[in-house]
Amino acid sequence: MIKVSNLSKKYGDHYAVKNLSFEIEKGKVYGFLGPNGAGKSTTMNIMTGYIAASAGDVEIDGHDILKEAEEAKKCIGYLPEMPPLYQDMTVKEYLDFVAELKKVAKSDRKKQVEEVMKKTFITDMQGRLIKNLSKGYKQRVGLAQAMIGNPDVIILDEPTVGLDPKQIIEIRELIRELKKEHTVILSSHILSEVAEVCDEIMIIAKGRLVASGSAENLLKELGSSNTIELTAKGSKKEVNEIIKSIDGVKSCTVDNAAGGCVECFISYDDKKEIRDDLCKKLVSKNIYIYRLLNNSKSLEDIFLELTDDAYVEKIEREEAAKEAEEKAKKEAEKKAKKASIAEQIIDEMKDDEDENEKTDAETTVETETDKKEEE
Ligand code: ADP
Ligand code: MG
């Protein structure tokens, strides 16, 4: 449905979006989740053809957003961060105007405008001037204009920002309704909102896509905190020694607890499963386990970790190192190629010299034979 490949947008030296790639499938609700300034609006503005990318491609239903803009844009309805509402028009006038702009067939306009007003519950407001509407109603008009032309994909940039709790619930309801007929992409800086309405979450930080998947998969893949809490019956010293001998354990603290038990807090390598070994070794020494808890992170922990400056800076450093490595590799290849060409030229020159010497020698021999023959 939508394919975004290696998208980058640079403002001066600063990347608003860096090397973003993802695909959007039909019929799902996608959520761009990221703190303010993460690059959500920039990405949406590029995807909808509002601004051009510095690099990369966006394909909508097989149409390039720049090369086949008209076809591509027909597939998308967009509610930007600042909806382009004409304050001095009535709701109906404005929607008629949008239908005309989107080249909806004249015979179809009236029906479509009525339909989107009905779906967004603004039919009663159609005669009101937009400037006199509440923020919640303005947002509904924004949604209605995105729906005109019945596009396959509806893109909503922070659709609930600035709304009161009741209005937020209403807009969320509308988004759920939209899902029945459209693929929806929305952005938000609020985790609970994205988790509630979206099937797929794309976490964006500093212009990078740092994780994506359903909430369930994100929890499964990134939710392990790599720590275990354990209560066992045994001596502090012995338990400590056994735990520390297990492959994959990074650190362990053991404290005495009631009833001859000890409480342990173990941190382990994220690529290892240490629980089997842990149980086997303790029990083999007659140390019985009363409680074992493999701690997991909440979606909020994951979000905070992935959008934390330190984490993103680590990604940036890795990117820079990789880029430097690739550059050095290319330079080395270029140097090697130059050297090989130089070698080839020298070889050819040598061959030519040899050839010339040979010809000179042959000419000398020939001249001498000629001389002898003349005599
Ligand atoms: P979000 O929508 O996630 O809050 P934006 O896409 O609006 O983030 O912005 C991403 C980054 O790009 C920010 O650092 C912002 O300051 C910068 N940015 C956005 N638009 C411009 C612009 N027109 N000129 C310069 N910098 C910009
Ligand atoms: Mg934004």
Tab-separated table of N, CA, C and O in Angstrom, residues 90-100 104-123 126 141 144-145 147-150:
chain	number	residue	atom	x	y	z
A	90	THR	N	-18.493	28.602	5.869
A	90	THR	CA	-19.280	27.696	6.716
A	90	THR	C	-18.710	26.302	6.491
A	90	THR	O	-17.975	26.064	5.524
A	91	VAL	N	-19.078	25.391	7.377
A	91	VAL	CA	-18.584	24.008	7.285
A	91	VAL	C	-18.907	23.437	5.910
A	91	VAL	O	-18.048	22.864	5.235
A	92	LYS	N	-20.151	23.636	5.475
A	92	LYS	CA	-20.570	23.040	4.196
A	92	LYS	C	-19.837	23.678	3.019
A	92	LYS	O	-19.354	22.984	2.130
A	93	GLU	N	-19.735	25.026	3.068
A	93	GLU	CA	-19.014	25.717	1.983
A	93	GLU	C	-17.586	25.179	1.870
A	93	GLU	O	-17.096	24.900	0.779
A	94	TYR	N	-16.966	25.036	3.009
A	94	TYR	CA	-15.569	24.572	3.020
A	94	TYR	C	-15.455	23.152	2.456
A	94	TYR	O	-14.594	22.878	1.610
A	95	LEU	N	-16.348	22.279	2.874
A	95	LEU	CA	-16.271	20.887	2.402
A	95	LEU	C	-16.589	20.793	0.908
A	95	LEU	O	-15.977	20.006	0.189
A	96	ASP	N	-17.536	21.627	0.445
A	96	ASP	CA	-17.820	21.678	-1.003
A	96	ASP	C	-16.561	22.101	-1.761
A	96	ASP	O	-16.224	21.531	-2.794
A	97	PHE	N	-15.892	23.102	-1.185
A	97	PHE	CA	-14.680	23.639	-1.802
A	97	PHE	C	-13.589	22.547	-1.875
A	97	PHE	O	-12.935	22.369	-2.908
A	98	VAL	N	-13.429	21.808	-0.768
A	98	VAL	CA	-12.426	20.727	-0.749
A	98	VAL	C	-12.778	19.665	-1.802
A	98	VAL	O	-11.914	19.169	-2.529
A	99	ALA	N	-14.076	19.334	-1.904
A	99	ALA	CA	-14.512	18.318	-2.878
A	99	ALA	C	-14.162	18.775	-4.297
A	99	ALA	O	-13.727	17.977	-5.125
A	100	GLU	N	-14.314	20.089	-4.533
A	100	GLU	CA	-13.991	20.626	-5.849
A	100	GLU	C	-12.479	20.520	-6.090
A	100	GLU	O	-12.035	20.064	-7.131
A	104	VAL	N	-13.652	15.795	-7.097
A	104	VAL	CA	-14.734	14.820	-6.961
A	104	VAL	C	-15.763	15.188	-8.040
A	104	VAL	O	-16.087	16.377	-8.203
A	105	ALA	N	-16.275	14.190	-8.761
A	105	ALA	CA	-17.229	14.451	-9.848
A	105	ALA	C	-18.395	15.284	-9.318
A	105	ALA	O	-18.882	15.030	-8.207
A	106	LYS	N	-18.820	16.261	-10.114
A	106	LYS	CA	-19.847	17.211	-9.692
A	106	LYS	C	-21.100	16.493	-9.193
A	106	LYS	O	-21.691	16.846	-8.154
A	107	SER	N	-21.480	15.448	-9.918
A	107	SER	CA	-22.709	14.712	-9.595
A	107	SER	C	-22.591	13.998	-8.241
A	107	SER	O	-23.583	13.639	-7.625
A	108	ASP	N	-21.361	13.821	-7.802
A	108	ASP	CA	-21.101	13.035	-6.593
A	108	ASP	C	-20.861	13.911	-5.359
A	108	ASP	O	-20.899	13.435	-4.226
A	109	ARG	N	-20.584	15.192	-5.602
A	109	ARG	CA	-20.126	16.076	-4.514
A	109	ARG	C	-21.097	16.184	-3.350
A	109	ARG	O	-20.725	15.994	-2.195
A	110	LYS	N	-22.361	16.451	-3.694
A	110	LYS	CA	-23.355	16.695	-2.653
A	110	LYS	C	-23.432	15.469	-1.732
A	110	LYS	O	-23.383	15.590	-0.500
A	111	LYS	N	-23.506	14.308	-2.364
A	111	LYS	CA	-23.652	13.061	-1.614
A	111	LYS	C	-22.425	12.829	-0.702
A	111	LYS	O	-22.563	12.485	0.470
A	112	GLN	N	-21.248	13.070	-1.297
A	112	GLN	CA	-20.016	12.831	-0.510
A	112	GLN	C	-19.904	13.766	0.679
A	112	GLN	O	-19.538	13.342	1.776
A	113	VAL	N	-20.216	15.047	0.440
A	113	VAL	CA	-20.107	16.026	1.524
A	113	VAL	C	-21.089	15.649	2.638
A	113	VAL	O	-20.740	15.661	3.824
A	114	GLU	N	-22.296	15.263	2.241
A	114	GLU	CA	-23.290	14.866	3.259
A	114	GLU	C	-22.820	13.645	4.038
A	114	GLU	O	-22.959	13.566	5.259
A	115	GLU	N	-22.208	12.717	3.307
A	115	GLU	CA	-21.759	11.475	3.934
A	115	GLU	C	-20.647	11.720	4.961
A	115	GLU	O	-20.709	11.214	6.088
A	116	VAL	N	-19.646	12.533	4.577
A	116	VAL	CA	-18.543	12.759	5.526
A	116	VAL	C	-19.021	13.587	6.730
A	116	VAL	O	-18.550	13.388	7.845
A	117	MET	N	-19.991	14.475	6.492
A	117	MET	CA	-20.514	15.261	7.637
A	117	MET	C	-21.238	14.318	8.602
A	117	MET	O	-21.122	14.454	9.822
A	118	LYS	N	-21.945	13.354	8.009
A	118	LYS	CA	-22.689	12.407	8.849
A	118	LYS	C	-21.701	11.555	9.664
A	118	LYS	O	-21.854	11.379	10.874
A	119	LYS	N	-20.673	11.091	8.968
A	119	LYS	CA	-19.698	10.209	9.636
A	119	LYS	C	-18.927	10.920	10.739
A	119	LYS	O	-18.476	10.297	11.694
A	120	THR	N	-18.712	12.230	10.583
A	120	THR	CA	-17.947	12.954	11.601
A	120	THR	C	-18.873	13.730	12.556
A	120	THR	O	-18.398	14.519	13.366
A	121	PHE	N	-20.172	13.471	12.420
A	121	PHE	CA	-21.193	14.089	13.291
A	121	PHE	C	-21.129	15.616	13.296
A	121	PHE	O	-21.093	16.245	14.344
A	122	ILE	N	-21.084	16.190	12.096
A	122	ILE	CA	-21.095	17.662	12.024
A	122	ILE	C	-22.248	18.170	11.156
A	122	ILE	O	-22.297	19.370	10.851
A	123	THR	N	-23.157	17.273	10.791
A	123	THR	CA	-24.279	17.687	9.928
A	123	THR	C	-25.007	18.898	10.514
A	123	THR	O	-25.332	19.833	9.788
A	126	GLN	N	-23.348	22.362	9.797
A	126	GLN	CA	-22.947	22.690	8.428
A	126	GLN	C	-23.113	24.159	8.060
A	126	GLN	O	-22.370	24.670	7.222
A	141	VAL	N	-14.067	18.777	11.416
A	141	VAL	CA	-14.129	19.301	10.049
A	141	VAL	C	-12.834	18.914	9.316
A	141	VAL	O	-12.852	18.521	8.147
A	144	ALA	N	-13.171	15.435	8.343
A	144	ALA	CA	-14.130	15.314	7.249
A	144	ALA	C	-13.463	15.660	5.913
A	144	ALA	O	-13.630	14.946	4.932
A	145	GLN	N	-12.653	16.750	5.899
A	145	GLN	CA	-12.001	17.123	4.633
A	145	GLN	C	-11.000	16.051	4.201
A	145	GLN	O	-10.820	15.812	3.020
A	147	MET	N	-11.434	12.933	4.587
A	147	MET	CA	-12.196	11.774	4.109
A	147	MET	C	-12.813	11.989	2.736
A	147	MET	O	-13.226	11.044	2.070
A	148	ILE	N	-12.903	13.264	2.316
A	148	ILE	CA	-13.517	13.543	1.004
A	148	ILE	C	-12.666	12.943	-0.114
A	148	ILE	O	-11.440	13.006	-0.079
A	149	GLY	N	-13.339	12.357	-1.081
A	149	GLY	CA	-12.641	11.700	-2.179
A	149	GLY	C	-12.452	10.218	-1.875
A	149	GLY	O	-11.901	9.479	-2.661
A	150	ASN	N	-12.917	9.825	-0.710
A	150	ASN	CA	-12.845	8.445	-0.237
A	150	ASN	C	-11.470	7.797	-0.463
A	150	ASN	O	-11.354	6.756	-1.105
